[in-house]
Short mmCIF file of C-alpha atoms in Angstrom, two decimals:
data_model
loop_
_atom_site.label_atom_id
_atom_site.label_comp_id
_atom_site.label_asym_id
_atom_site.label_seq_id
_atom_site.Cartn_x
_atom_site.Cartn_y
_atom_site.Cartn_z
CA MET A 24 208.51 -46.44 -25.22
CA ARG A 25 210.38 -44.29 -22.30
CA ASN A 26 213.22 -43.12 -24.98
CA ILE A 27 209.65 -42.27 -26.00
CA TRP A 28 209.39 -40.22 -23.85
CA ILE A 29 212.13 -38.98 -22.64
CA ILE A 30 212.43 -37.33 -25.79
CA ALA A 31 208.04 -36.25 -25.71
CA LYS A 32 208.81 -34.92 -21.84
CA ARG A 33 211.84 -32.69 -23.30
CA GLU A 34 210.64 -31.46 -26.19
CA LEU A 35 206.90 -30.66 -24.69
CA ALA A 36 209.29 -28.65 -21.36
CA GLY A 37 210.86 -26.83 -24.43
CA TYR A 38 207.12 -25.29 -25.58
CA PHE A 39 206.70 -23.48 -22.34
CA ALA A 40 210.60 -23.12 -21.15
CA THR A 41 209.96 -19.54 -24.43
CA PRO A 42 207.54 -17.66 -24.95
CA LEU A 43 206.38 -19.68 -27.51
CA ALA A 44 203.70 -21.87 -26.44
CA LEU A 45 202.28 -18.40 -24.61
CA VAL A 46 202.05 -16.38 -28.06
CA PHE A 47 200.13 -19.87 -30.39
CA ILE A 48 197.66 -20.12 -28.08
CA VAL A 49 197.29 -16.56 -27.08
CA ILE A 50 197.01 -16.12 -30.35
CA PHE A 51 194.53 -19.40 -30.56
CA LEU A 52 192.20 -18.75 -27.99
CA ALA A 53 191.84 -15.16 -29.31
CA LEU A 54 190.98 -16.24 -33.14
CA THR A 55 188.17 -19.13 -31.98
CA GLY A 56 186.86 -16.52 -29.47
CA ALA A 57 186.66 -14.32 -32.58
CA PHE A 58 185.82 -16.81 -35.92
CA THR A 59 182.82 -18.03 -32.92
CA PHE A 60 181.82 -15.35 -32.38
CA TYR A 61 182.49 -12.93 -35.10
CA LEU A 62 182.12 -14.30 -37.85
CA GLY A 63 180.49 -17.37 -36.86
CA ARG A 64 177.02 -15.89 -35.88
CA PHE A 65 177.01 -18.17 -32.49
CA PHE A 66 175.77 -16.22 -30.39
CA GLU A 67 172.52 -14.82 -33.69
CA ASN A 68 172.35 -18.06 -34.83
CA GLY A 69 170.18 -18.57 -31.64
CA GLN A 70 171.30 -22.61 -31.54
CA ALA A 71 172.92 -24.79 -28.39
CA ASP A 72 175.88 -26.37 -30.62
CA LEU A 73 179.68 -25.63 -31.18
CA GLU A 74 178.90 -25.87 -34.85
CA ALA A 75 179.97 -22.52 -35.33
CA PHE A 76 183.16 -23.26 -33.30
CA PHE A 77 184.64 -26.09 -35.37
CA ARG A 78 183.66 -25.32 -38.47
CA PHE A 79 187.05 -22.82 -38.67
CA HIS A 80 189.44 -25.22 -37.29
CA PRO A 81 190.91 -26.01 -40.32
CA TRP A 82 191.69 -22.53 -41.52
CA LEU A 83 192.90 -22.04 -37.85
CA TYR A 84 195.02 -25.06 -37.98
CA LEU A 85 196.36 -24.49 -41.79
CA ILE A 86 198.45 -22.06 -40.97
CA LEU A 87 199.16 -21.74 -36.92
CA ILE A 88 200.42 -25.51 -36.86
CA PRO A 89 203.00 -25.07 -39.44
CA ALA A 90 204.15 -21.96 -37.67
CA VAL A 91 204.77 -24.43 -34.32
CA ALA A 92 205.58 -27.36 -36.84
CA MET A 93 208.88 -25.93 -38.63
CA ARG A 94 211.04 -25.77 -35.44
CA LEU A 95 210.79 -28.94 -35.19
CA TRP A 96 213.90 -30.42 -37.19
CA ALA A 97 214.37 -27.13 -39.04
CA GLU A 98 215.82 -25.71 -36.23
CA GLU A 99 217.92 -28.15 -34.77
CA ARG A 100 219.93 -29.01 -38.25
CA LYS A 101 220.46 -25.39 -38.19
CA SER A 102 222.08 -25.18 -34.88
CA GLY A 103 223.30 -28.47 -34.76
CA THR A 104 221.60 -30.09 -32.28
CA ILE A 105 220.37 -33.25 -33.78
CA GLU A 106 223.79 -34.66 -34.62
CA LEU A 107 224.45 -34.82 -30.13
CA LEU A 108 220.09 -36.14 -30.77
CA MET A 109 221.82 -38.92 -33.06
CA THR A 110 224.48 -39.56 -30.67
CA LEU A 111 222.13 -40.78 -27.95
CA PRO A 112 221.49 -44.30 -27.23
CA VAL A 113 217.80 -43.44 -29.12
CA THR A 114 216.79 -44.79 -32.78
CA THR A 115 215.26 -42.40 -35.50
CA THR A 116 211.78 -43.49 -34.88
CA GLN A 117 211.80 -42.26 -31.03
CA ALA A 118 213.28 -39.41 -31.55
CA VAL A 119 210.45 -38.95 -34.81
CA LEU A 120 207.88 -39.59 -32.55
CA GLY A 121 209.05 -38.32 -29.95
CA LYS A 122 208.76 -34.24 -31.10
CA PHE A 123 205.94 -35.76 -32.73
CA LEU A 124 203.51 -36.94 -29.53
CA ALA A 125 205.45 -33.57 -27.49
CA ALA A 126 203.87 -30.75 -30.06
CA TRP A 127 200.46 -32.76 -30.97
CA ALA A 128 200.39 -32.89 -27.07
CA PHE A 129 200.27 -29.18 -27.04
CA CYS A 130 198.02 -28.83 -30.16
CA GLY A 131 195.93 -31.01 -27.16
CA ILE A 132 196.16 -27.97 -24.64
CA ALA A 133 195.58 -25.49 -26.35
CA LEU A 134 192.47 -26.95 -27.78
CA ALA A 135 191.25 -27.93 -24.03
CA LEU A 136 192.02 -24.59 -22.86
CA THR A 137 189.31 -23.27 -25.19
CA PHE A 138 186.98 -24.94 -23.19
CA PRO A 139 185.18 -22.28 -22.09
CA VAL A 140 183.13 -21.87 -24.59
CA TRP A 141 181.90 -25.46 -24.06
CA VAL A 142 180.37 -24.33 -21.00
CA THR A 143 179.17 -21.19 -22.47
CA VAL A 144 176.63 -23.25 -25.04
CA ASN A 145 176.16 -24.83 -22.01
CA VAL A 146 174.01 -21.85 -19.69
CA LEU A 147 172.36 -20.66 -22.94
CA GLY A 148 170.78 -23.81 -23.93
CA GLU A 149 171.15 -27.63 -23.94
CA PRO A 150 173.13 -29.10 -26.65
CA ASP A 151 173.80 -32.10 -27.55
CA ASN A 152 177.24 -32.80 -25.12
CA GLY A 153 178.08 -36.04 -26.80
CA VAL A 154 178.40 -33.96 -30.48
CA ILE A 155 180.44 -31.25 -29.01
CA VAL A 156 182.81 -33.99 -28.02
CA ALA A 157 183.17 -35.38 -30.72
CA GLY A 158 184.09 -32.76 -32.47
CA TYR A 159 186.83 -32.38 -30.42
CA VAL A 160 187.85 -35.88 -31.26
CA GLY A 161 187.63 -34.76 -34.74
CA SER A 162 189.61 -32.15 -34.47
CA PHE A 163 192.63 -32.99 -32.00
CA LEU A 164 192.89 -36.07 -34.62
CA MET A 165 193.01 -33.54 -37.50
CA ALA A 166 195.20 -31.79 -35.48
CA GLY A 167 197.91 -34.82 -35.21
CA ALA A 168 197.32 -34.71 -39.11
CA PHE A 169 198.75 -30.99 -39.29
CA MET A 170 201.29 -31.57 -37.41
CA SER A 171 202.67 -34.87 -38.50
CA ILE A 172 202.96 -33.00 -42.18
CA GLY A 173 204.34 -30.08 -40.36
CA ALA A 174 206.96 -32.16 -38.74
CA CYS A 175 207.95 -34.53 -42.10
CA MET A 176 208.34 -30.90 -43.73
CA SER A 177 211.06 -29.82 -41.20
CA ALA A 178 212.54 -32.11 -41.39
CA MET A 179 213.69 -31.41 -45.30
CA THR A 180 214.80 -28.04 -44.65
CA LYS A 181 216.96 -26.64 -41.73
CA ASN A 182 215.05 -22.88 -42.71
CA GLN A 183 212.65 -22.22 -40.31
CA VAL A 184 210.54 -20.46 -43.42
CA ILE A 185 210.97 -22.58 -45.63
CA ALA A 186 209.51 -25.37 -44.05
CA PHE A 187 206.79 -23.31 -42.81
CA ILE A 188 205.78 -22.24 -46.96
CA ILE A 189 206.49 -25.43 -47.78
CA SER A 190 204.09 -27.47 -44.57
CA ALA A 191 201.34 -24.51 -45.07
CA THR A 192 201.35 -25.44 -49.05
CA VAL A 193 200.77 -29.37 -48.59
CA CYS A 194 198.14 -29.16 -45.81
CA PHE A 195 196.82 -26.31 -47.67
CA LEU A 196 196.05 -28.81 -50.28
CA PHE A 197 194.16 -31.51 -47.93
CA THR A 198 191.77 -29.25 -47.24
CA MET A 199 191.31 -27.06 -50.16
CA SER A 200 191.12 -30.94 -52.20
CA GLY A 201 187.97 -31.58 -51.36
CA LEU A 202 185.82 -27.98 -52.80
CA ASP A 203 183.73 -27.42 -55.60
CA LEU A 204 186.83 -25.14 -57.08
CA VAL A 205 189.29 -28.34 -56.64
CA LEU A 206 186.45 -31.43 -57.89
CA ASN A 207 185.58 -29.04 -60.94
CA PHE A 208 189.44 -28.95 -62.01
CA PHE A 209 189.63 -32.89 -62.17
CA GLN A 210 186.20 -33.80 -63.24
CA ALA A 211 186.54 -32.22 -67.05
CA TRP A 212 189.38 -34.59 -67.44
CA ALA A 213 189.44 -36.98 -65.17
CA PRO A 214 188.54 -40.16 -64.84
CA ALA A 215 186.11 -40.26 -61.08
CA LEU A 216 187.72 -43.12 -59.29
CA ILE A 217 191.06 -40.47 -59.40
CA VAL A 218 188.02 -36.96 -58.59
CA ASP A 219 186.67 -39.15 -55.32
CA THR A 220 190.04 -40.23 -54.87
CA VAL A 221 191.66 -36.39 -54.63
CA ALA A 222 187.72 -35.37 -52.65
CA SER A 223 188.18 -38.65 -49.28
CA LEU A 224 191.69 -36.54 -48.99
CA SER A 225 189.62 -33.16 -47.97
CA PHE A 226 189.71 -32.25 -44.59
CA LEU A 227 187.87 -30.32 -44.70
CA VAL A 228 185.24 -33.57 -45.82
CA ARG A 229 186.60 -35.45 -42.86
CA PHE A 230 185.93 -33.33 -40.39
CA ASP A 231 182.87 -32.01 -41.80
CA ALA A 232 180.53 -35.50 -40.80
CA VAL A 233 183.00 -35.92 -37.59
CA MET A 234 182.16 -31.83 -36.62
CA ARG A 235 177.91 -32.79 -36.99
CA GLY A 236 178.16 -35.62 -34.14
CA VAL A 237 179.12 -38.93 -36.70
CA ILE A 238 182.50 -40.68 -36.09
CA ASP A 239 182.81 -42.65 -39.46
CA LEU A 240 185.45 -44.98 -38.97
CA ARG A 241 186.39 -44.28 -42.07
CA ASP A 242 187.44 -40.54 -41.15
CA VAL A 243 189.30 -42.38 -37.87
CA LEU A 244 191.48 -44.08 -40.32
CA PHE A 245 191.97 -41.33 -42.31
CA PHE A 246 193.30 -39.51 -40.00
CA VAL A 247 195.98 -41.67 -38.28
CA SER A 248 196.98 -43.07 -41.84
CA LEU A 249 198.20 -40.02 -42.85
CA ILE A 250 199.49 -39.77 -39.85
CA ALA A 251 201.13 -42.04 -39.57
CA PHE A 252 202.35 -42.20 -43.63
CA PHE A 253 204.36 -38.39 -42.45
CA LEU A 254 205.71 -40.17 -39.78
CA PHE A 255 207.51 -42.49 -41.74
CA THR A 256 208.11 -40.34 -43.73
CA ASN A 257 209.73 -38.79 -41.53
CA VAL A 258 211.25 -41.22 -40.38
CA ILE A 259 213.30 -41.48 -44.00
CA VAL A 260 214.39 -37.97 -44.48
CA VAL A 261 216.21 -37.36 -41.47
CA GLU A 262 217.92 -40.99 -41.76
CA VAL A 263 218.61 -39.46 -45.78
CA LYS A 264 220.20 -36.47 -44.00
CA LYS A 265 222.06 -38.46 -41.25
CA SER A 266 223.69 -40.80 -44.02
CA ALA A 267 224.54 -37.37 -46.37
#
C-alpha cells in the first residue's frame, strides 16, 4: 500500500505542476454549467433537483476522461521514463493502481468543485439531498470506469493521440450500448440473451437509475467489476510491453 500511495501522490502532484489540471477543471466546470443551465433548462424545469446536471455526465466523461488518461502510460513510454519507473522497487500492479488512483482522485476533485450547483438548488428549493448524494457517488464510480478503460488503452501505445482515440471509441461503445439504435441492430438477428447482455453494459442504463437516487448493488458491482477488469488488463499489457 505504501508504494501505491507514493506513486499516486507523485502522479497527482504532477497534474497540478502543469496547466493541465487548471485547463481540465475549468473546461469541466464550464461544460457542466452550460449543459445544466442551458441545454438542461435548469431554471425552466422548475424542479429542485440535479437531474439536468447529472444527465450529461456520461457525455462529458466520454471526451474529458480519455484526455486525462491518454498520458498515464503513453507519455511514460514515449519519454522512456517507464524503464526508470520499473527499476524502482515497485510491482507493475502497484504502479498501475497508483497511477489509476491519482487520475481517479483528480476527476473526483473536479467533480467536487461542482458543489456550487448543489448549493444553488438548495437555495432555490428543497431538493432530496439523498438523491443528489447518490448521483455524485454514481458519477464518481462511472468516472472510475471511464478512467480504467483510458489507462488500459494508454498502456497499449506510446502515442497519446492514438491512446485518446482508442479510449474514446471504447468508452463510446460502452455508453451507446443501451440505446435503441444499438439494441435494434442486435434484435434483428441475436437471441434475447445477447441483446440483454449488450444493454447491461451501457453506462447510460447503469447511471440512469443511480442518477434518480436508486443505488442498486448490481450497478455498483458493474462499475467496480469493470474497473477491476481493465486494471487487470492494464497490468498484463504493461508486463507484455516490458518483456517485448
